[in-house]
Amino acid sequence: MRIFEWNGTMLHAKTAVTDGRWARVGSTNLNISSWLGNCELDAVVENESFAREMEEMYLQDLTNATEIVLDAKQKVRAPGEPPHRHPMMTSVAERRTCGSRSCPYW
């Protein structure tokens, strides 16, 4: 899992795309209050064309976001899992501007 912090103005909608064909847009948070108590509404669309457009918008949004990466001391991992041995990237821009070097994470 990777986490990005948006650097622009906030749009409060929650969106998700799964398997390139299922998309969700709405106001529901991932908690019991939103599911049972609040007046929230989501639209779920199962359509590959719509899901592709959502994915493209998300990737475009990443150009104005910063990836949150913990350093080796703060890294969370399962007990017994070996430390990951990959370069720590801090932004999408760094991955896109690796020039002639290999960009394994993009």
PDB file of N, CA and C in Angstrom:
ATOM      1  N   MET A   1       0.842  -1.167   0.000  1.00  0.00           N
ATOM      2  CA  MET A   1       0.000   0.000   0.000  1.00  0.00           C
ATOM      3  C   MET A   1       0.889   1.232   0.000  1.00  0.00           C
ATOM      4  N   ARG A   2       0.494   2.208  -0.793  1.00  0.00           N
ATOM      5  CA  ARG A   2       1.206   3.476  -0.842  1.00  0.00           C
ATOM      6  C   ARG A   2       0.231   4.586  -0.469  1.00  0.00           C
ATOM      7  N   ILE A   3       0.732   5.605   0.213  1.00  0.00           N
ATOM      8  CA  ILE A   3      -0.112   6.703   0.678  1.00  0.00           C
ATOM      9  C   ILE A   3       0.435   8.002   0.108  1.00  0.00           C
ATOM     10  N   PHE A   4      -0.481   8.823  -0.427  1.00  0.00           N
ATOM     11  CA  PHE A   4      -0.118  10.109  -1.010  1.00  0.00           C
ATOM     12  C   PHE A   4      -0.903  11.210  -0.316  1.00  0.00           C
ATOM     13  N   GLU A   5      -0.253  12.354  -0.130  1.00  0.00           N
ATOM     14  CA  GLU A   5      -0.915  13.521   0.431  1.00  0.00           C
ATOM     15  C   GLU A   5      -1.164  14.521  -0.690  1.00  0.00           C
ATOM     16  N   TRP A   6      -2.421  14.912  -0.854  1.00  0.00           N
ATOM     17  CA  TRP A   6      -2.814  15.849  -1.899  1.00  0.00           C
ATOM     18  C   TRP A   6      -2.314  17.240  -1.549  1.00  0.00           C
ATOM     19  N   ASN A   7      -1.721  17.947  -2.500  1.00  0.00           N
ATOM     20  CA  ASN A   7      -1.154  19.276  -2.272  1.00  0.00           C
ATOM     21  C   ASN A   7      -2.063  20.411  -2.742  1.00  0.00           C
ATOM     22  N   GLY A   8      -3.202  20.103  -3.326  1.00  0.00           N
ATOM     23  CA  GLY A   8      -4.088  21.135  -3.851  1.00  0.00           C
ATOM     24  C   GLY A   8      -5.270  21.405  -2.939  1.00  0.00           C
ATOM     25  N   THR A   9      -6.254  22.122  -3.494  1.00  0.00           N
ATOM     26  CA  THR A   9      -7.469  22.374  -2.728  1.00  0.00           C
ATOM     27  C   THR A   9      -8.240  21.068  -2.594  1.00  0.00           C
ATOM     28  N   MET A  10      -9.038  20.979  -1.553  1.00  0.00           N
ATOM     29  CA  MET A  10      -9.678  19.713  -1.219  1.00  0.00           C
ATOM     30  C   MET A  10     -11.036  19.561  -1.884  1.00  0.00           C
ATOM     31  N   LEU A  11     -11.266  18.392  -2.446  1.00  0.00           N
ATOM     32  CA  LEU A  11     -12.574  17.955  -2.898  1.00  0.00           C
ATOM     33  C   LEU A  11     -12.953  16.821  -1.956  1.00  0.00           C
ATOM     34  N   HIS A  12     -14.109  16.901  -1.325  1.00  0.00           N
ATOM     35  CA  HIS A  12     -14.424  15.977  -0.241  1.00  0.00           C
ATOM     36  C   HIS A  12     -14.943  14.615  -0.705  1.00  0.00           C
ATOM     37  N   ALA A  13     -15.144  14.417  -1.992  1.00  0.00           N
ATOM     38  CA  ALA A  13     -15.650  13.130  -2.482  1.00  0.00           C
ATOM     39  C   ALA A  13     -14.627  12.027  -2.252  1.00  0.00           C
ATOM     40  N   LYS A  14     -15.134  10.845  -2.005  1.00  0.00           N
ATOM     41  CA  LYS A  14     -14.273   9.670  -1.874  1.00  0.00           C
ATOM     42  C   LYS A  14     -14.444   8.850  -3.145  1.00  0.00           C
ATOM     43  N   THR A  15     -13.342   8.378  -3.701  1.00  0.00           N
ATOM     44  CA  THR A  15     -13.401   7.605  -4.936  1.00  0.00           C
ATOM     45  C   THR A  15     -12.555   6.348  -4.808  1.00  0.00           C
ATOM     46  N   ALA A  16     -12.903   5.343  -5.585  1.00  0.00           N
ATOM     47  CA  ALA A  16     -12.132   4.106  -5.630  1.00  0.00           C
ATOM     48  C   ALA A  16     -12.353   3.446  -6.981  1.00  0.00           C
ATOM     49  N   VAL A  17     -11.310   2.772  -7.471  1.00  0.00           N
ATOM     50  CA  VAL A  17     -11.419   1.968  -8.684  1.00  0.00           C
ATOM     51  C   VAL A  17     -10.807   0.612  -8.362  1.00  0.00           C
ATOM     52  N   THR A  18     -11.517  -0.446  -8.733  1.00  0.00           N
ATOM     53  CA  THR A  18     -11.042  -1.799  -8.458  1.00  0.00           C
ATOM     54  C   THR A  18     -11.050  -2.612  -9.745  1.00  0.00           C
ATOM     55  N   ASP A  19      -9.938  -3.294  -9.992  1.00  0.00           N
ATOM     56  CA  ASP A  19      -9.798  -4.223 -11.123  1.00  0.00           C
ATOM     57  C   ASP A  19     -10.113  -3.602 -12.472  1.00  0.00           C
ATOM     58  N   GLY A  20      -9.978  -2.289 -12.596  1.00  0.00           N
ATOM     59  CA  GLY A  20     -10.173  -1.638 -13.881  1.00  0.00           C
ATOM     60  C   GLY A  20     -11.594  -1.698 -14.412  1.00  0.00           C
ATOM     61  N   ARG A  21     -12.581  -2.033 -13.566  1.00  0.00           N
ATOM     62  CA  ARG A  21     -13.952  -2.103 -14.062  1.00  0.00           C
ATOM     63  C   ARG A  21     -14.995  -1.666 -13.059  1.00  0.00           C
ATOM     64  N   TRP A  22     -14.656  -1.560 -11.788  1.00  0.00           N
ATOM     65  CA  TRP A  22     -15.607  -1.188 -10.741  1.00  0.00           C
ATOM     66  C   TRP A  22     -15.162   0.137 -10.155  1.00  0.00           C
ATOM     67  N   ALA A  23     -16.040   1.130 -10.143  1.00  0.00           N
ATOM     68  CA  ALA A  23     -15.681   2.450  -9.624  1.00  0.00           C
ATOM     69  C   ALA A  23     -16.739   2.916  -8.627  1.00  0.00           C
ATOM     70  N   ARG A  24     -16.281   3.666  -7.639  1.00  0.00           N
ATOM     71  CA  ARG A  24     -17.162   4.203  -6.597  1.00  0.00           C
ATOM     72  C   ARG A  24     -16.846   5.682  -6.422  1.00  0.00           C
ATOM     73  N   VAL A  25     -17.890   6.500  -6.360  1.00  0.00           N
ATOM     74  CA  VAL A  25     -17.756   7.929  -6.085  1.00  0.00           C
ATOM     75  C   VAL A  25     -18.833   8.280  -5.077  1.00  0.00           C
ATOM     76  N   GLY A  26     -18.444   8.952  -3.998  1.00  0.00           N
ATOM     77  CA  GLY A  26     -19.462   9.313  -3.019  1.00  0.00           C
ATOM     78  C   GLY A  26     -18.907  10.051  -1.827  1.00  0.00           C
ATOM     79  N   SER A  27     -19.719  10.065  -0.771  1.00  0.00           N
ATOM     80  CA  SER A  27     -19.349  10.801   0.431  1.00  0.00           C
ATOM     81  C   SER A  27     -19.099   9.895   1.633  1.00  0.00           C
ATOM     82  N   THR A  28     -19.343   8.601   1.507  1.00  0.00           N
ATOM     83  CA  THR A  28     -19.205   7.679   2.629  1.00  0.00           C
ATOM     84  C   THR A  28     -17.755   7.493   3.047  1.00  0.00           C
ATOM     85  N   ASN A  29     -17.504   7.643   4.343  1.00  0.00           N
ATOM     86  CA  ASN A  29     -16.194   7.322   4.912  1.00  0.00           C
ATOM     87  C   ASN A  29     -16.163   5.836   5.247  1.00  0.00           C
ATOM     88  N   LEU A  30     -14.981   5.316   5.496  1.00  0.00           N
ATOM     89  CA  LEU A  30     -14.854   3.909   5.857  1.00  0.00           C
ATOM     90  C   LEU A  30     -14.961   3.750   7.367  1.00  0.00           C
ATOM     91  N   ASN A  31     -16.149   4.028   7.893  1.00  0.00           N
ATOM     92  CA  ASN A  31     -16.392   3.834   9.330  1.00  0.00           C
ATOM     93  C   ASN A  31     -17.870   3.543   9.556  1.00  0.00           C
ATOM     94  N   ILE A  32     -18.184   3.017  10.729  1.00  0.00           N
ATOM     95  CA  ILE A  32     -19.551   2.612  11.054  1.00  0.00           C
ATOM     96  C   ILE A  32     -20.517   3.801  11.024  1.00  0.00           C
ATOM     97  N   SER A  33     -20.071   4.976  11.495  1.00  0.00           N
ATOM     98  CA  SER A  33     -20.961   6.139  11.503  1.00  0.00           C
ATOM     99  C   SER A  33     -21.465   6.470  10.105  1.00  0.00           C
ATOM    100  N   SER A  34     -20.581   6.453   9.125  1.00  0.00           N
ATOM    101  CA  SER A  34     -20.990   6.759   7.755  1.00  0.00           C
ATOM    102  C   SER A  34     -21.921   5.683   7.204  1.00  0.00           C
ATOM    103  N   TRP A  35     -21.642   4.434   7.546  1.00  0.00           N
ATOM    104  CA  TRP A  35     -22.445   3.341   7.001  1.00  0.00           C
ATOM    105  C   TRP A  35     -23.836   3.267   7.620  1.00  0.00           C
ATOM    106  N   LEU A  36     -23.940   3.524   8.931  1.00  0.00           N
ATOM    107  CA  LEU A  36     -25.203   3.290   9.626  1.00  0.00           C
ATOM    108  C   LEU A  36     -25.924   4.554  10.086  1.00  0.00           C
ATOM    109  N   GLY A  37     -25.199   5.608  10.425  1.00  0.00           N
ATOM    110  CA  GLY A  37     -25.834   6.749  11.050  1.00  0.00           C
ATOM    111  C   GLY A  37     -25.948   7.993  10.210  1.00  0.00           C
ATOM    112  N   ASN A  38     -24.985   8.249   9.359  1.00  0.00           N
ATOM    113  CA  ASN A  38     -24.977   9.487   8.581  1.00  0.00           C
ATOM    114  C   ASN A  38     -25.773   9.316   7.288  1.00  0.00           C
ATOM    115  N   CYS A  39     -26.221  10.406   6.745  1.00  0.00           N
ATOM    116  CA  CYS A  39     -26.910  10.388   5.454  1.00  0.00           C
ATOM    117  C   CYS A  39     -25.867  10.536   4.355  1.00  0.00           C
ATOM    118  N   GLU A  40     -25.254   9.439   3.997  1.00  0.00           N
ATOM    119  CA  GLU A  40     -24.199   9.419   2.984  1.00  0.00           C
ATOM    120  C   GLU A  40     -24.730   8.757   1.718  1.00  0.00           C
ATOM    121  N   LEU A  41     -24.107   9.063   0.598  1.00  0.00           N
ATOM    122  CA  LEU A  41     -24.541   8.479  -0.663  1.00  0.00           C
ATOM    123  C   LEU A  41     -23.327   8.211  -1.542  1.00  0.00           C
ATOM    124  N   ASP A  42     -23.291   7.032  -2.127  1.00  0.00           N
ATOM    125  CA  ASP A  42     -22.240   6.654  -3.067  1.00  0.00           C
ATOM    126  C   ASP A  42     -22.893   6.145  -4.347  1.00  0.00           C
ATOM    127  N   ALA A  43     -22.214   6.339  -5.461  1.00  0.00           N
ATOM    128  CA  ALA A  43     -22.620   5.739  -6.726  1.00  0.00           C
ATOM    129  C   ALA A  43     -21.569   4.695  -7.067  1.00  0.00           C
ATOM    130  N   VAL A  44     -22.008   3.498  -7.382  1.00  0.00           N
ATOM    131  CA  VAL A  44     -21.103   2.427  -7.786  1.00  0.00           C
ATOM    132  C   VAL A  44     -21.400   2.123  -9.245  1.00  0.00           C
ATOM    133  N   VAL A  45     -20.347   2.167 -10.066  1.00  0.00           N
ATOM    134  CA  VAL A  45     -20.501   1.961 -11.499  1.00  0.00           C
ATOM    135  C   VAL A  45     -19.603   0.803 -11.910  1.00  0.00           C
ATOM    136  N   GLU A  46     -20.192  -0.198 -12.551  1.00  0.00           N
ATOM    137  CA  GLU A  46     -19.401  -1.305 -13.076  1.00  0.00           C
ATOM    138  C   GLU A  46     -19.342  -1.142 -14.593  1.00  0.00           C
ATOM    139  N   ASN A  47     -18.270  -0.458 -15.030  1.00  0.00           N
ATOM    140  CA  ASN A  47     -18.110  -0.134 -16.443  1.00  0.00           C
ATOM    141  C   ASN A  47     -16.632   0.145 -16.685  1.00  0.00           C
ATOM    142  N   GLU A  48     -16.013  -0.604 -17.592  1.00  0.00           N
ATOM    143  CA  GLU A  48     -14.570  -0.477 -17.819  1.00  0.00           C
ATOM    144  C   GLU A  48     -14.172   0.900 -18.332  1.00  0.00           C
ATOM    145  N   SER A  49     -14.974   1.488 -19.196  1.00  0.00           N
ATOM    146  CA  SER A  49     -14.649   2.808 -19.742  1.00  0.00           C
ATOM    147  C   SER A  49     -14.665   3.869 -18.629  1.00  0.00           C
ATOM    148  N   PHE A  50     -15.697   3.840 -17.789  1.00  0.00           N
ATOM    149  CA  PHE A  50     -15.794   4.782 -16.679  1.00  0.00           C
ATOM    150  C   PHE A  50     -14.649   4.571 -15.694  1.00  0.00           C
ATOM    151  N   ALA A  51     -14.365   3.321 -15.373  1.00  0.00           N
ATOM    152  CA  ALA A  51     -13.270   3.013 -14.439  1.00  0.00           C
ATOM    153  C   ALA A  51     -11.932   3.494 -15.001  1.00  0.00           C
ATOM    154  N   ARG A  52     -11.716   3.337 -16.295  1.00  0.00           N
ATOM    155  CA  ARG A  52     -10.466   3.801 -16.920  1.00  0.00           C
ATOM    156  C   ARG A  52     -10.338   5.320 -16.808  1.00  0.00           C
ATOM    157  N   GLU A  53     -11.443   6.044 -17.045  1.00  0.00           N
ATOM    158  CA  GLU A  53     -11.417   7.501 -16.891  1.00  0.00           C
ATOM    159  C   GLU A  53     -11.097   7.898 -15.451  1.00  0.00           C
ATOM    160  N   MET A  54     -11.685   7.180 -14.494  1.00  0.00           N
ATOM    161  CA  MET A  54     -11.404   7.456 -13.076  1.00  0.00           C
ATOM    162  C   MET A  54      -9.925   7.213 -12.763  1.00  0.00           C
ATOM    163  N   GLU A  55      -9.368   6.106 -13.269  1.00  0.00           N
ATOM    164  CA  GLU A  55      -7.955   5.812 -13.049  1.00  0.00           C
ATOM    165  C   GLU A  55      -7.069   6.897 -13.648  1.00  0.00           C
ATOM    166  N   GLU A  56      -7.403   7.361 -14.847  1.00  0.00           N
ATOM    167  CA  GLU A  56      -6.617   8.416 -15.494  1.00  0.00           C
ATOM    168  C   GLU A  56      -6.661   9.711 -14.695  1.00  0.00           C
ATOM    169  N   MET A  57      -7.838  10.063 -14.150  1.00  0.00           N
ATOM    170  CA  MET A  57      -7.941  11.263 -13.317  1.00  0.00           C
ATOM    171  C   MET A  57      -7.099  11.104 -12.048  1.00  0.00           C
ATOM    172  N   TYR A  58      -7.129   9.916 -11.455  1.00  0.00           N
ATOM    173  CA  TYR A  58      -6.351   9.664 -10.242  1.00  0.00           C
ATOM    174  C   TYR A  58      -4.852   9.801 -10.528  1.00  0.00           C
ATOM    175  N   LEU A  59      -4.389   9.204 -11.619  1.00  0.00           N
ATOM    176  CA  LEU A  59      -2.970   9.307 -11.969  1.00  0.00           C
ATOM    177  C   LEU A  59      -2.576  10.755 -12.242  1.00  0.00           C
ATOM    178  N   GLN A  60      -3.459  11.516 -12.877  1.00  0.00           N
ATOM    179  CA  GLN A  60      -3.189  12.940 -13.097  1.00  0.00           C
ATOM    180  C   GLN A  60      -3.097  13.674 -11.760  1.00  0.00           C
ATOM    181  N   ASP A  61      -3.990  13.335 -10.829  1.00  0.00           N
ATOM    182  CA  ASP A  61      -3.961  13.960  -9.500  1.00  0.00           C
ATOM    183  C   ASP A  61      -2.642  13.687  -8.775  1.00  0.00           C
ATOM    184  N   LEU A  62      -2.036  12.532  -9.021  1.00  0.00           N
ATOM    185  CA  LEU A  62      -0.774  12.197  -8.349  1.00  0.00           C
ATOM    186  C   LEU A  62       0.359  13.158  -8.717  1.00  0.00           C
ATOM    187  N   THR A  63       0.221  13.867  -9.832  1.00  0.00           N
ATOM    188  CA  THR A  63       1.256  14.836 -10.197  1.00  0.00           C
ATOM    189  C   THR A  63       1.262  16.023  -9.242  1.00  0.00           C
ATOM    190  N   ASN A  64       0.185  16.184  -8.458  1.00  0.00           N
ATOM    191  CA  ASN A  64       0.102  17.263  -7.478  1.00  0.00           C
ATOM    192  C   ASN A  64      -0.026  16.687  -6.064  1.00  0.00           C
ATOM    193  N   ALA A  65       0.663  15.568  -5.826  1.00  0.00           N
ATOM    194  CA  ALA A  65       0.613  14.914  -4.519  1.00  0.00           C
ATOM    195  C   ALA A  65       2.017  14.489  -4.117  1.00  0.00           C
ATOM    196  N   THR A  66       2.217  14.304  -2.824  1.00  0.00           N
ATOM    197  CA  THR A  66       3.501  13.865  -2.286  1.00  0.00           C
ATOM    198  C   THR A  66       3.311  12.503  -1.637  1.00  0.00           C
ATOM    199  N   GLU A  67       4.160  11.546  -2.004  1.00  0.00           N
ATOM    200  CA  GLU A  67       4.073  10.224  -1.389  1.00  0.00           C
ATOM    201  C   GLU A  67       4.649  10.284   0.018  1.00  0.00           C
ATOM    202  N   ILE A  68       3.941   9.685   0.959  1.00  0.00           N
ATOM    203  CA  ILE A  68       4.394   9.621   2.340  1.00  0.00           C
ATOM    204  C   ILE A  68       5.166   8.318   2.501  1.00  0.00           C
ATOM    205  N   VAL A  69       6.458   8.432   2.810  1.00  0.00           N
ATOM    206  CA  VAL A  69       7.318   7.258   2.953  1.00  0.00           C
ATOM    207  C   VAL A  69       8.023   7.341   4.300  1.00  0.00           C
ATOM    208  N   LEU A  70       7.910   6.299   5.080  1.00  0.00           N
ATOM    209  CA  LEU A  70       8.600   6.254   6.359  1.00  0.00           C
ATOM    210  C   LEU A  70      10.048   5.870   6.150  1.00  0.00           C
ATOM    211  N   ASP A  71      10.931   6.376   7.012  1.00  0.00           N
ATOM    212  CA  ASP A  71      12.314   5.941   6.913  1.00  0.00           C
ATOM    213  C   ASP A  71      12.441   4.548   7.543  1.00  0.00           C
ATOM    214  N   ALA A  72      13.609   3.946   7.454  1.00  0.00           N
ATOM    215  CA  ALA A  72      13.806   2.567   7.901  1.00  0.00           C
ATOM    216  C   ALA A  72      13.429   2.369   9.368  1.00  0.00           C
ATOM    217  N   LYS A  73      13.656   3.358  10.225  1.00  0.00           N
ATOM    218  CA  LYS A  73      13.335   3.216  11.648  1.00  0.00           C
ATOM    219  C   LYS A  73      11.834   3.275  11.905  1.00  0.00           C
ATOM    220  N   GLN A  74      11.083   3.974  11.068  1.00  0.00           N
ATOM    221  CA  GLN A  74       9.652   4.135  11.273  1.00  0.00           C
ATOM    222  C   GLN A  74       8.824   3.121  10.493  1.00  0.00           C
ATOM    223  N   LYS A  75       9.462   2.352   9.635  1.00  0.00           N
ATOM    224  CA  LYS A  75       8.744   1.440   8.747  1.00  0.00           C
ATOM    225  C   LYS A  75       7.931   0.430   9.538  1.00  0.00           C
ATOM    226  N   VAL A  76       6.694   0.244   9.143  1.00  0.00           N
ATOM    227  CA  VAL A  76       5.824  -0.732   9.772  1.00  0.00           C
ATOM    228  C   VAL A  76       5.847  -1.989   8.916  1.00  0.00           C
ATOM    229  N   ARG A  77       6.091  -3.128   9.520  1.00  0.00           N
ATOM    230  CA  ARG A  77       6.058  -4.394   8.790  1.00  0.00           C
ATOM    231  C   ARG A  77       5.651  -5.506   9.740  1.00  0.00           C
ATOM    232  N   ALA A  78       5.210  -6.600   9.166  1.00  0.00           N
ATOM    233  CA  ALA A  78       4.754  -7.735   9.962  1.00  0.00           C
ATOM    234  C   ALA A  78       5.934  -8.336  10.732  1.00  0.00           C
ATOM    235  N   PRO A  79       5.670  -8.930  11.901  1.00  0.00           N
ATOM    236  CA  PRO A  79       6.742  -9.567  12.658  1.00  0.00           C
ATOM    237  C   PRO A  79       7.445 -10.622  11.802  1.00  0.00           C
ATOM    238  N   GLY A  80       8.756 -10.587  11.812  1.00  0.00           N
ATOM    239  CA  GLY A  80       9.552 -11.548  11.044  1.00  0.00           C
ATOM    240  C   GLY A  80       9.754 -11.186   9.588  1.00  0.00           C
ATOM    241  N   GLU A  81       9.062 -10.166   9.094  1.00  0.00           N
ATOM    242  CA  GLU A  81       9.232  -9.756   7.706  1.00  0.00           C
ATOM    243  C   GLU A  81      10.577  -9.064   7.561  1.00  0.00           C
ATOM    244  N   PRO A  82      11.372  -9.443   6.550  1.00  0.00           N
ATOM    245  CA  PRO A  82      12.675  -8.781   6.386  1.00  0.00           C
ATOM    246  C   PRO A  82      12.507  -7.341   5.940  1.00  0.00           C
ATOM    247  N   PRO A  83      13.476  -6.489   6.250  1.00  0.00           N
ATOM    248  CA  PRO A  83      13.406  -5.093   5.785  1.00  0.00           C
ATOM    249  C   PRO A  83      13.355  -5.049   4.258  1.00  0.00           C
ATOM    250  N   HIS A  84      12.586  -4.116   3.733  1.00  0.00           N
ATOM    251  CA  HIS A  84      12.508  -3.937   2.282  1.00  0.00           C
ATOM    252  C   HIS A  84      13.801  -3.286   1.805  1.00  0.00           C
ATOM    253  N   ARG A  85      14.287  -3.725   0.683  1.00  0.00           N
ATOM    254  CA  ARG A  85      15.518  -3.175   0.145  1.00  0.00           C
ATOM    255  C   ARG A  85      15.222  -2.477  -1.181  1.00  0.00           C
ATOM    256  N   HIS A  86      14.555  -1.367  -1.104  1.00  0.00           N
ATOM    257  CA  HIS A  86      14.293  -0.573  -2.307  1.00  0.00           C
ATOM    258  C   HIS A  86      14.563   0.884  -1.981  1.00  0.00           C
ATOM    259  N   PRO A  87      14.858   1.683  -3.006  1.00  0.00           N
ATOM    260  CA  PRO A  87      15.132   3.100  -2.754  1.00  0.00           C
ATOM    261  C   PRO A  87      13.893   3.790  -2.214  1.00  0.00           C
ATOM    262  N   MET A  88      14.095   4.673  -1.255  1.00  0.00           N
ATOM    263  CA  MET A  88      12.979   5.425  -0.697  1.00  0.00           C
ATOM    264  C   MET A  88      12.687   6.609  -1.610  1.00  0.00           C
ATOM    265  N   MET A  89      11.504   6.647  -2.168  1.00  0.00           N
ATOM    266  CA  MET A  89      11.082   7.746  -3.026  1.00  0.00           C
ATOM    267  C   MET A  89      10.170   8.647  -2.207  1.00  0.00           C
ATOM    268  N   THR A  90      10.223   9.946  -2.448  1.00  0.00           N
ATOM    269  CA  THR A  90       9.391  10.848  -1.675  1.00  0.00           C
ATOM    270  C   THR A  90       8.317  11.532  -2.498  1.00  0.00           C
ATOM    271  N   SER A  91       8.379  11.416  -3.818  1.00  0.00           N
ATOM    272  CA  SER A  91       7.329  12.059  -4.602  1.00  0.00           C
ATOM    273  C   SER A  91       7.194  11.400  -5.960  1.00  0.00           C
ATOM    274  N   VAL A  92       6.034  11.590  -6.557  1.00  0.00           N
ATOM    275  CA  VAL A  92       5.801  11.082  -7.898  1.00  0.00           C
ATOM    276  C   VAL A  92       6.764  11.744  -8.864  1.00  0.00           C
ATOM    277  N   ALA A  93       7.026  13.037  -8.667  1.00  0.00           N
ATOM    278  CA  ALA A  93       7.922  13.764  -9.565  1.00  0.00           C
ATOM    279  C   ALA A  93       9.295  13.113  -9.620  1.00  0.00           C
ATOM    280  N   GLU A  94       9.816  12.644  -8.495  1.00  0.00           N
ATOM    281  CA  GLU A  94      11.119  11.986  -8.491  1.00  0.00           C
ATOM    282  C   GLU A  94      11.092  10.720  -9.333  1.00  0.00           C
ATOM    283  N   ARG A  95       9.997   9.955  -9.267  1.00  0.00           N
ATOM    284  CA  ARG A  95       9.931   8.728 -10.062  1.00  0.00           C
ATOM    285  C   ARG A  95       9.834   9.046 -11.540  1.00  0.00           C
ATOM    286  N   ARG A  96       9.129  10.117 -11.877  1.00  0.00           N
ATOM    287  CA  ARG A  96       8.957  10.456 -13.286  1.00  0.00           C
ATOM    288  C   ARG A  96      10.200  11.087 -13.883  1.00  0.00           C
ATOM    289  N   THR A  97      11.092  11.608 -13.059  1.00  0.00           N
ATOM    290  CA  THR A  97      12.254  12.308 -13.587  1.00  0.00           C
ATOM    291  C   THR A  97      13.539  11.527 -13.339  1.00  0.00           C
ATOM    292  N   CYS A  98      13.473  10.209 -13.388  1.00  0.00           N
ATOM    293  CA  CYS A  98      14.687   9.438 -13.133  1.00  0.00           C
ATOM    294  C   CYS A  98      15.528   9.330 -14.397  1.00  0.00           C
ATOM    295  N   GLY A  99      15.158  10.039 -15.454  1.00  0.00           N
ATOM    296  CA  GLY A  99      15.990  10.129 -16.652  1.00  0.00           C
ATOM    297  C   GLY A  99      16.226   8.780 -17.308  1.00  0.00           C
ATOM    298  N   SER A 100      17.476   8.487 -17.645  1.00  0.00           N
ATOM    299  CA  SER A 100      17.783   7.243 -18.339  1.00  0.00           C
ATOM    300  C   SER A 100      17.900   6.063 -17.389  1.00  0.00           C
ATOM    301  N   ARG A 101      17.882   6.344 -16.073  1.00  0.00           N
ATOM    302  CA  ARG A 101      17.942   5.251 -15.100  1.00  0.00           C
ATOM    303  C   ARG A 101      16.626   4.472 -15.109  1.00  0.00           C
ATOM    304  N   SER A 102      16.670   3.266 -14.627  1.00  0.00           N
ATOM    305  CA  SER A 102      15.472   2.453 -14.519  1.00  0.00           C
ATOM    306  C   SER A 102      14.541   3.042 -13.471  1.00  0.00           C
ATOM    307  N   CYS A 103      13.261   3.067 -13.746  1.00  0.00           N
ATOM    308  CA  CYS A 103      12.247   3.581 -12.807  1.00  0.00           C
ATOM    309  C   CYS A 103      11.373   2.416 -12.383  1.00  0.00           C
ATOM    310  N   PRO A 104      11.806   1.610 -11.438  1.00  0.00           N
ATOM    311  CA  PRO A 104      11.068   0.381 -11.120  1.00  0.00           C
ATOM    312  C   PRO A 104       9.728   0.606 -10.468  1.00  0.00           C
ATOM    313  N   TYR A 105       9.461   1.782  -9.915  1.00  0.00           N
ATOM    314  CA  TYR A 105       8.208   1.987  -9.206  1.00  0.00           C
ATOM    315  C   TYR A 105       7.215   2.813  -9.988  1.00  0.00           C
ATOM    316  N   TRP A 106       7.446   3.049 -11.262  1.00  0.00           N
ATOM    317  CA  TRP A 106       6.510   3.832 -12.044  1.00  0.00           C
ATOM    318  C   TRP A 106       6.178   3.175 -13.325  1.00  0.00           C
TER     319      TRP A 106
END
